[in-house]
CSV table of N, CA and C in Angstrom, one decimal:
chain,number,residue,atom,x,y,z
S,1,MET,N,0.9,-1.2,0.0
S,1,MET,CA,0.0,0.0,0.0
S,1,MET,C,0.9,1.2,0.0
S,2,THR,N,0.6,2.1,-0.9
S,2,THR,CA,1.4,3.4,-1.0
S,2,THR,C,1.0,4.3,0.1
S,3,LEU,N,1.9,5.3,0.4
S,3,LEU,CA,1.6,6.3,1.4
S,3,LEU,C,0.3,7.1,1.1
S,4,ALA,N,0.2,7.4,-0.2
S,4,ALA,CA,-1.0,8.2,-0.6
S,4,ALA,C,-2.3,7.4,-0.4
S,5,SER,N,-2.3,6.1,-0.8
S,5,SER,CA,-3.5,5.3,-0.6
S,5,SER,C,-3.8,5.1,0.9
S,6,TRP,N,-2.7,4.9,1.7
S,6,TRP,CA,-2.9,4.8,3.1
S,6,TRP,C,-3.5,6.0,3.7
S,7,GLU,N,-3.0,7.2,3.3
S,7,GLU,CA,-3.6,8.4,3.8
S,7,GLU,C,-5.0,8.6,3.4
S,8,ARG,N,-5.3,8.3,2.2
S,8,ARG,CA,-6.7,8.4,1.7
S,8,ARG,C,-7.6,7.5,2.5
S,9,ARG,N,-7.2,6.2,2.7
S,9,ARG,CA,-8.0,5.3,3.4
S,9,ARG,C,-8.2,5.7,4.9
S,10,LEU,N,-7.2,6.3,5.5
S,10,LEU,CA,-7.3,6.8,6.8
S,10,LEU,C,-8.3,7.9,6.9
S,11,SER,N,-8.2,8.8,6.0
S,11,SER,CA,-9.1,10.0,6.0
S,11,SER,C,-10.5,9.6,5.8
S,12,VAL,N,-10.7,8.6,4.9
S,12,VAL,CA,-12.1,8.1,4.7
S,12,VAL,C,-12.6,7.4,6.0
S,13,ASP,N,-11.8,6.6,6.6
S,13,ASP,CA,-12.2,5.9,7.8
S,13,ASP,C,-12.5,6.8,8.9
S,14,LEU,N,-11.7,7.8,9.1
S,14,LEU,CA,-11.9,8.8,10.2
S,14,LEU,C,-13.2,9.6,9.9
S,15,THR,N,-13.4,10.0,8.6
S,15,THR,CA,-14.6,10.7,8.3
S,15,THR,C,-15.9,9.8,8.6
S,16,ARG,N,-15.8,8.6,8.2
S,16,ARG,CA,-16.9,7.7,8.5
S,16,ARG,C,-17.2,7.6,10.0
S,17,ALA,N,-16.1,7.4,10.8
S,17,ALA,CA,-16.3,7.3,12.2
S,17,ALA,C,-16.9,8.6,12.8
S,18,PHE,N,-16.4,9.8,12.3
S,18,PHE,CA,-17.0,11.1,12.8
S,18,PHE,C,-18.4,11.2,12.4
S,19,LEU,N,-18.8,10.9,11.2
S,19,LEU,CA,-20.2,11.0,10.8
S,19,LEU,C,-21.1,10.0,11.5
S,20,GLY,N,-20.6,8.8,11.8
S,20,GLY,CA,-21.3,7.8,12.6
S,20,GLY,C,-21.6,8.3,14.0
S,21,VAL,N,-20.6,8.9,14.7
S,21,VAL,CA,-20.8,9.4,16.0
S,21,VAL,C,-21.7,10.6,16.0
S,22,LYS,N,-21.5,11.5,15.0
S,22,LYS,CA,-22.4,12.6,14.9
S,22,LYS,C,-23.9,12.2,14.7
S,23,ALA,N,-24.1,11.2,13.9
S,23,ALA,CA,-25.5,10.7,13.7
S,23,ALA,C,-26.1,10.1,15.0
S,24,LEU,N,-25.3,9.5,15.8
S,24,LEU,CA,-25.8,8.9,17.1
S,24,LEU,C,-26.0,9.9,18.2
S,25,LEU,N,-25.3,11.0,18.2
S,25,LEU,CA,-25.4,12.0,19.3
S,25,LEU,C,-26.8,12.3,19.7
S,26,PRO,N,-27.7,12.7,18.8
S,26,PRO,CA,-29.1,13.0,19.3
S,26,PRO,C,-29.7,11.9,20.1
S,27,ASP,N,-29.6,10.7,19.7
S,27,ASP,CA,-30.1,9.5,20.4
S,27,ASP,C,-29.5,9.4,21.8
S,28,VAL,N,-28.2,9.5,21.8
S,28,VAL,CA,-27.5,9.4,23.1
S,28,VAL,C,-27.9,10.5,24.1
S,29,ARG,N,-28.0,11.7,23.6
S,29,ARG,CA,-28.5,12.8,24.4
S,29,ARG,C,-29.9,12.6,24.9
S,30,GLU,N,-30.8,12.1,24.0
S,30,GLU,CA,-32.2,11.8,24.4
S,30,GLU,C,-32.2,10.7,25.5
S,31,ARG,N,-31.5,9.7,25.3
S,31,ARG,CA,-31.5,8.6,26.3
S,31,ARG,C,-30.9,9.1,27.7
S,32,ARG,N,-29.8,9.9,27.6
S,32,ARG,CA,-29.2,10.4,28.8
S,32,ARG,C,-30.2,11.3,29.6
S,33,SER,N,-30.9,12.2,28.8
S,33,SER,CA,-31.9,13.1,29.5
S,33,SER,C,-33.0,12.3,30.1
S,34,ALA,N,-33.4,11.2,29.4
S,34,ALA,CA,-34.5,10.4,29.9
S,34,ALA,C,-34.1,9.7,31.2
S,35,ARG,N,-32.8,9.2,31.2
S,35,ARG,CA,-32.3,8.6,32.4
S,35,ARG,C,-32.2,9.6,33.5
S,36,ALA,N,-31.8,10.8,33.3
S,36,ALA,CA,-31.7,11.8,34.3
S,36,ALA,C,-33.1,12.1,34.8
S,37,ASP,N,-34.1,12.2,34.0
S,37,ASP,CA,-35.5,12.5,34.4
S,37,ASP,C,-36.0,11.3,35.3
S,38,ARG,N,-35.7,10.1,34.9
S,38,ARG,CA,-36.1,9.0,35.8
S,38,ARG,C,-35.5,9.0,37.1
S,39,GLY,N,-34.2,9.4,37.2
S,39,GLY,CA,-33.5,9.5,38.5
S,39,GLY,C,-34.1,10.6,39.4
S,40,LYS,N,-34.7,11.6,38.8
S,40,LYS,CA,-35.3,12.7,39.6
S,40,LYS,C,-36.6,12.2,40.4
S,41,ALA,N,-37.2,11.2,39.8
S,41,ALA,CA,-38.5,10.7,40.4
S,41,ALA,C,-38.2,9.8,41.6
S,42,ARG,N,-37.0,9.3,41.7
S,42,ARG,CA,-36.7,8.4,42.8
S,42,ARG,C,-36.4,9.1,44.1
S,43,ALA,N,-36.5,8.4,45.2
S,43,ALA,CA,-36.2,9.0,46.5
S,43,ALA,C,-34.8,9.3,46.6
S,44,PRO,N,-34.4,10.3,47.3
S,44,PRO,CA,-33.0,10.7,47.5
S,44,PRO,C,-32.2,9.5,48.1
S,45,GLY,N,-31.1,9.2,47.5
S,45,GLY,CA,-30.2,8.1,48.0
S,45,GLY,C,-30.6,6.7,47.5
S,46,ALA,N,-31.7,6.6,46.8
S,46,ALA,CA,-32.2,5.3,46.2
S,46,ALA,C,-31.4,5.0,45.0
S,47,ARG,N,-31.2,3.7,44.7
S,47,ARG,CA,-30.5,3.4,43.5
S,47,ARG,C,-31.4,2.7,42.5
């Protein structure tokens, strides 16, 4: 594999990873806020 093809592949893979994480962030934020809201309904100190 040449340096140019390796750099191209790396940039494509990093872009895919970034876009994948970016696409999942709204769902993660929603689940996190739902979990925080559930925790507020519990008695203090309860797990």
